[in-house]
Amino acid sequence: MVAAQIAKVLLILLTDRRWAPERMAETGGMPSSHSATVSALCTSTAINYGVESATFAIALVFGIIVIYDATGVRRAAGRHAEILNELLEEFSHLFEESKRPKALKTLLGHTYPQVFVGSGFGIAMGFIVDRLLN
Protein backbone atom coordinates (compact mmCIF):
# COMPACT_ATOMS: atom_id res chain seq x y z
CA MET A 1 0.00 0.00 0.00
CA VAL A 2 1.48 3.29 -1.12
CA ALA A 3 0.08 5.18 1.89
CA ALA A 4 1.91 2.84 4.31
CA GLN A 5 5.16 3.23 2.37
CA ILE A 6 4.79 7.03 2.52
CA ALA A 7 4.14 6.71 6.27
CA LYS A 8 7.48 4.86 6.62
CA VAL A 9 9.36 7.74 5.02
CA LEU A 10 7.54 10.30 7.18
CA LEU A 11 8.20 8.32 10.37
CA ILE A 12 11.92 8.17 9.56
CA LEU A 13 11.87 11.91 8.92
CA LEU A 14 10.21 12.55 12.29
CA THR A 15 12.22 10.09 14.39
CA ASP A 16 15.67 10.16 12.76
CA ARG A 17 15.51 13.63 11.20
CA ARG A 18 16.61 12.32 7.82
CA TRP A 19 15.00 12.10 4.42
CA ALA A 20 14.94 8.47 3.20
CA PRO A 21 12.78 8.20 0.07
CA GLU A 22 14.50 4.91 -0.82
CA ARG A 23 12.42 3.30 1.97
CA MET A 24 9.41 3.63 -0.36
CA ALA A 25 10.72 0.68 -2.38
CA GLU A 26 12.06 -1.44 0.50
CA THR A 27 10.48 -4.07 2.72
CA GLY A 28 10.39 -4.12 6.51
CA GLY A 29 9.99 -1.29 8.97
CA MET A 30 7.14 0.60 10.61
CA PRO A 31 4.34 0.27 9.61
CA SER A 32 4.08 -3.05 7.80
CA SER A 33 2.75 -2.23 4.34
CA HIS A 34 2.08 -5.93 3.75
CA SER A 35 -0.21 -6.00 6.79
CA ALA A 36 -1.77 -2.69 5.78
CA THR A 37 -2.55 -3.98 2.30
CA VAL A 38 -4.16 -7.25 3.35
CA SER A 39 -6.04 -5.56 6.21
CA ALA A 40 -7.43 -2.98 3.79
CA LEU A 41 -8.42 -5.83 1.46
CA CYS A 42 -10.17 -7.73 4.27
CA THR A 43 -11.93 -4.58 5.50
CA SER A 44 -13.13 -3.63 2.03
CA THR A 45 -14.27 -7.19 1.35
CA ALA A 46 -16.15 -7.35 4.68
CA ILE A 47 -17.89 -4.04 3.95
CA ASN A 48 -18.87 -4.93 0.39
CA TYR A 49 -19.60 -8.67 0.63
CA GLY A 50 -20.15 -9.32 4.34
CA VAL A 51 -18.11 -11.32 6.83
CA GLU A 52 -20.07 -14.50 6.06
CA SER A 53 -19.17 -14.47 2.36
CA ALA A 54 -16.74 -16.83 0.68
CA THR A 55 -14.96 -13.79 -0.74
CA PHE A 56 -14.23 -12.48 2.76
CA ALA A 57 -13.05 -15.93 3.88
CA ILE A 58 -10.59 -16.07 0.98
CA ALA A 59 -9.35 -12.53 1.72
CA LEU A 60 -8.95 -13.39 5.42
CA VAL A 61 -6.96 -16.57 4.76
CA PHE A 62 -4.79 -14.68 2.27
CA GLY A 63 -4.23 -11.95 4.87
CA ILE A 64 -3.26 -14.43 7.57
CA ILE A 65 -0.74 -16.08 5.24
CA VAL A 66 0.82 -12.74 4.27
CA ILE A 67 1.06 -11.56 7.89
CA TYR A 68 2.49 -14.91 9.01
CA ASP A 69 5.09 -14.68 6.24
CA ALA A 70 6.00 -11.10 7.23
CA THR A 71 6.51 -11.92 10.91
CA GLY A 72 7.84 -15.44 10.57
CA VAL A 73 9.58 -16.51 7.40
CA ARG A 74 10.89 -13.14 6.15
CA ARG A 75 11.86 -12.01 9.67
CA ALA A 76 13.86 -15.23 10.14
CA ALA A 77 15.51 -14.69 6.75
CA GLY A 78 16.50 -11.18 7.88
CA ARG A 79 18.04 -12.57 11.07
CA HIS A 80 19.94 -15.16 9.03
CA ALA A 81 21.24 -12.36 6.79
CA GLU A 82 22.47 -10.46 9.88
CA ILE A 83 24.44 -13.50 11.05
CA LEU A 84 25.88 -14.11 7.58
CA ASN A 85 26.91 -10.44 7.36
CA GLU A 86 28.72 -10.77 10.70
CA LEU A 87 30.55 -13.82 9.38
CA LEU A 88 31.43 -12.03 6.13
CA GLU A 89 32.84 -9.12 8.14
CA GLU A 90 34.83 -11.42 10.39
CA PHE A 91 36.34 -13.32 7.47
CA SER A 92 36.58 -10.43 4.97
CA HIS A 93 40.38 -10.53 5.20
CA LEU A 94 40.28 -13.85 3.33
CA PHE A 95 38.86 -12.23 0.18
CA GLU A 96 40.50 -9.94 -2.33
CA GLU A 97 38.90 -6.49 -2.24
CA SER A 98 37.27 -6.94 -5.66
CA LYS A 99 35.90 -10.40 -4.79
CA ARG A 100 34.42 -9.61 -1.38
CA PRO A 101 30.75 -10.54 -1.20
CA LYS A 102 28.35 -7.66 -0.66
CA ALA A 103 26.42 -7.48 2.60
CA LEU A 104 23.00 -9.08 2.51
CA LYS A 105 19.81 -7.10 3.05
CA THR A 106 18.67 -7.59 6.65
CA LEU A 107 15.47 -5.54 6.93
CA LEU A 108 13.12 -8.12 5.44
CA GLY A 109 10.38 -8.99 7.91
CA HIS A 110 8.33 -7.25 10.56
CA THR A 111 7.98 -7.18 14.32
CA TYR A 112 4.57 -7.67 15.92
CA PRO A 113 4.18 -3.93 16.68
CA GLN A 114 4.92 -3.11 13.02
CA VAL A 115 2.27 -5.62 11.92
CA PHE A 116 -0.23 -4.32 14.49
CA VAL A 117 0.21 -0.70 13.37
CA GLY A 118 0.17 -1.71 9.70
CA SER A 119 -3.04 -3.69 10.22
CA GLY A 120 -4.70 -0.76 11.99
CA PHE A 121 -3.56 1.55 9.21
CA GLY A 122 -5.00 -0.83 6.60
CA ILE A 123 -8.34 -1.20 8.39
CA ALA A 124 -8.63 2.60 8.59
CA MET A 125 -7.72 2.96 4.92
CA GLY A 126 -10.29 0.31 3.99
CA PHE A 127 -13.03 2.34 5.69
CA ILE A 128 -11.78 5.66 4.28
CA VAL A 129 -11.56 4.41 0.70
CA ASP A 130 -14.99 2.78 0.98
CA ARG A 131 -16.47 6.10 2.18
CA LEU A 132 -14.79 7.99 -0.66
CA LEU A 133 -15.98 5.57 -3.33
CA ASN A 134 -19.54 5.05 -2.11
Coordinates of C-alpha atoms in Angstrom, one line a residue:
M1 CA 0.0 0.0 0.0
V2 CA 1.5 3.3 -1.1
A3 CA 0.1 5.2 1.9
A4 CA 1.9 2.8 4.3
Q5 CA 5.2 3.2 2.4
I6 CA 4.8 7.0 2.5
A7 CA 4.1 6.7 6.3
K8 CA 7.5 4.9 6.6
V9 CA 9.4 7.7 5.0
L10 CA 7.5 10.3 7.2
L11 CA 8.2 8.3 10.4
I12 CA 11.9 8.2 9.6
L13 CA 11.9 11.9 8.9
L14 CA 10.2 12.6 12.3
T15 CA 12.2 10.1 14.4
D16 CA 15.7 10.2 12.8
R17 CA 15.5 13.6 11.2
R18 CA 16.6 12.3 7.8
W19 CA 15.0 12.1 4.4
A20 CA 14.9 8.5 3.2
P21 CA 12.8 8.2 0.1
E22 CA 14.5 4.9 -0.8
R23 CA 12.4 3.3 2.0
M24 CA 9.4 3.6 -0.4
A25 CA 10.7 0.7 -2.4
E26 CA 12.1 -1.4 0.5
T27 CA 10.5 -4.1 2.7
G28 CA 10.4 -4.1 6.5
G29 CA 10.0 -1.3 9.0
M30 CA 7.1 0.6 10.6
P31 CA 4.3 0.3 9.6
S32 CA 4.1 -3.0 7.8
S33 CA 2.8 -2.2 4.3
H34 CA 2.1 -5.9 3.7
S35 CA -0.2 -6.0 6.8
A36 CA -1.8 -2.7 5.8
T37 CA -2.5 -4.0 2.3
V38 CA -4.2 -7.3 3.4
S39 CA -6.0 -5.6 6.2
A40 CA -7.4 -3.0 3.8
L41 CA -8.4 -5.8 1.5
C42 CA -10.2 -7.7 4.3
T43 CA -11.9 -4.6 5.5
S44 CA -13.1 -3.6 2.0
T45 CA -14.3 -7.2 1.4
A46 CA -16.1 -7.3 4.7
I47 CA -17.9 -4.0 4.0
N48 CA -18.9 -4.9 0.4
Y49 CA -19.6 -8.7 0.6
G50 CA -20.1 -9.3 4.3
V51 CA -18.1 -11.3 6.8
E52 CA -20.1 -14.5 6.1
S53 CA -19.2 -14.5 2.4
A54 CA -16.7 -16.8 0.7
T55 CA -15.0 -13.8 -0.7
F56 CA -14.2 -12.5 2.8
A57 CA -13.0 -15.9 3.9
I58 CA -10.6 -16.1 1.0
A59 CA -9.4 -12.5 1.7
L60 CA -9.0 -13.4 5.4
V61 CA -7.0 -16.6 4.8
F62 CA -4.8 -14.7 2.3
G63 CA -4.2 -11.9 4.9
I64 CA -3.3 -14.4 7.6
I65 CA -0.7 -16.1 5.2
V66 CA 0.8 -12.7 4.3
I67 CA 1.1 -11.6 7.9
Y68 CA 2.5 -14.9 9.0
D69 CA 5.1 -14.7 6.2
A70 CA 6.0 -11.1 7.2
T71 CA 6.5 -11.9 10.9
G72 CA 7.8 -15.4 10.6
V73 CA 9.6 -16.5 7.4
R74 CA 10.9 -13.1 6.2
R75 CA 11.9 -12.0 9.7
A76 CA 13.9 -15.2 10.1
A77 CA 15.5 -14.7 6.7
G78 CA 16.5 -11.2 7.9
R79 CA 18.0 -12.6 11.1
H80 CA 19.9 -15.2 9.0
A81 CA 21.2 -12.4 6.8
E82 CA 22.5 -10.5 9.9
I83 CA 24.4 -13.5 11.1
L84 CA 25.9 -14.1 7.6
N85 CA 26.9 -10.4 7.4
E86 CA 28.7 -10.8 10.7
L87 CA 30.6 -13.8 9.4
L88 CA 31.4 -12.0 6.1
E89 CA 32.8 -9.1 8.1
E90 CA 34.8 -11.4 10.4
F91 CA 36.3 -13.3 7.5
S92 CA 36.6 -10.4 5.0
H93 CA 40.4 -10.5 5.2
L94 CA 40.3 -13.9 3.3
F95 CA 38.9 -12.2 0.2
E96 CA 40.5 -9.9 -2.3
E97 CA 38.9 -6.5 -2.2
S98 CA 37.3 -6.9 -5.7
K99 CA 35.9 -10.4 -4.8
R100 CA 34.4 -9.6 -1.4
P101 CA 30.8 -10.5 -1.2
K102 CA 28.3 -7.7 -0.7
A103 CA 26.4 -7.5 2.6
L104 CA 23.0 -9.1 2.5
K105 CA 19.8 -7.1 3.1
T106 CA 18.7 -7.6 6.6
L107 CA 15.5 -5.5 6.9
L108 CA 13.1 -8.1 5.4
G109 CA 10.4 -9.0 7.9
H110 CA 8.3 -7.2 10.6
T111 CA 8.0 -7.2 14.3
Y112 CA 4.6 -7.7 15.9
P113 CA 4.2 -3.9 16.7
Q114 CA 4.9 -3.1 13.0
V115 CA 2.3 -5.6 11.9
F116 CA -0.2 -4.3 14.5
V117 CA 0.2 -0.7 13.4
G118 CA 0.2 -1.7 9.7
S119 CA -3.0 -3.7 10.2
G120 CA -4.7 -0.8 12.0
F121 CA -3.6 1.5 9.2
G122 CA -5.0 -0.8 6.6
I123 CA -8.3 -1.2 8.4
A124 CA -8.6 2.6 8.6
M125 CA -7.7 3.0 4.9
G126 CA -10.3 0.3 4.0
F127 CA -13.0 2.3 5.7
I128 CA -11.8 5.7 4.3
V129 CA -11.6 4.4 0.7
D130 CA -15.0 2.8 1.0
R131 CA -16.5 6.1 2.2
L132 CA -14.8 8.0 -0.7
L133 CA -16.0 5.6 -3.3
N134 CA -19.5 5.1 -2.1

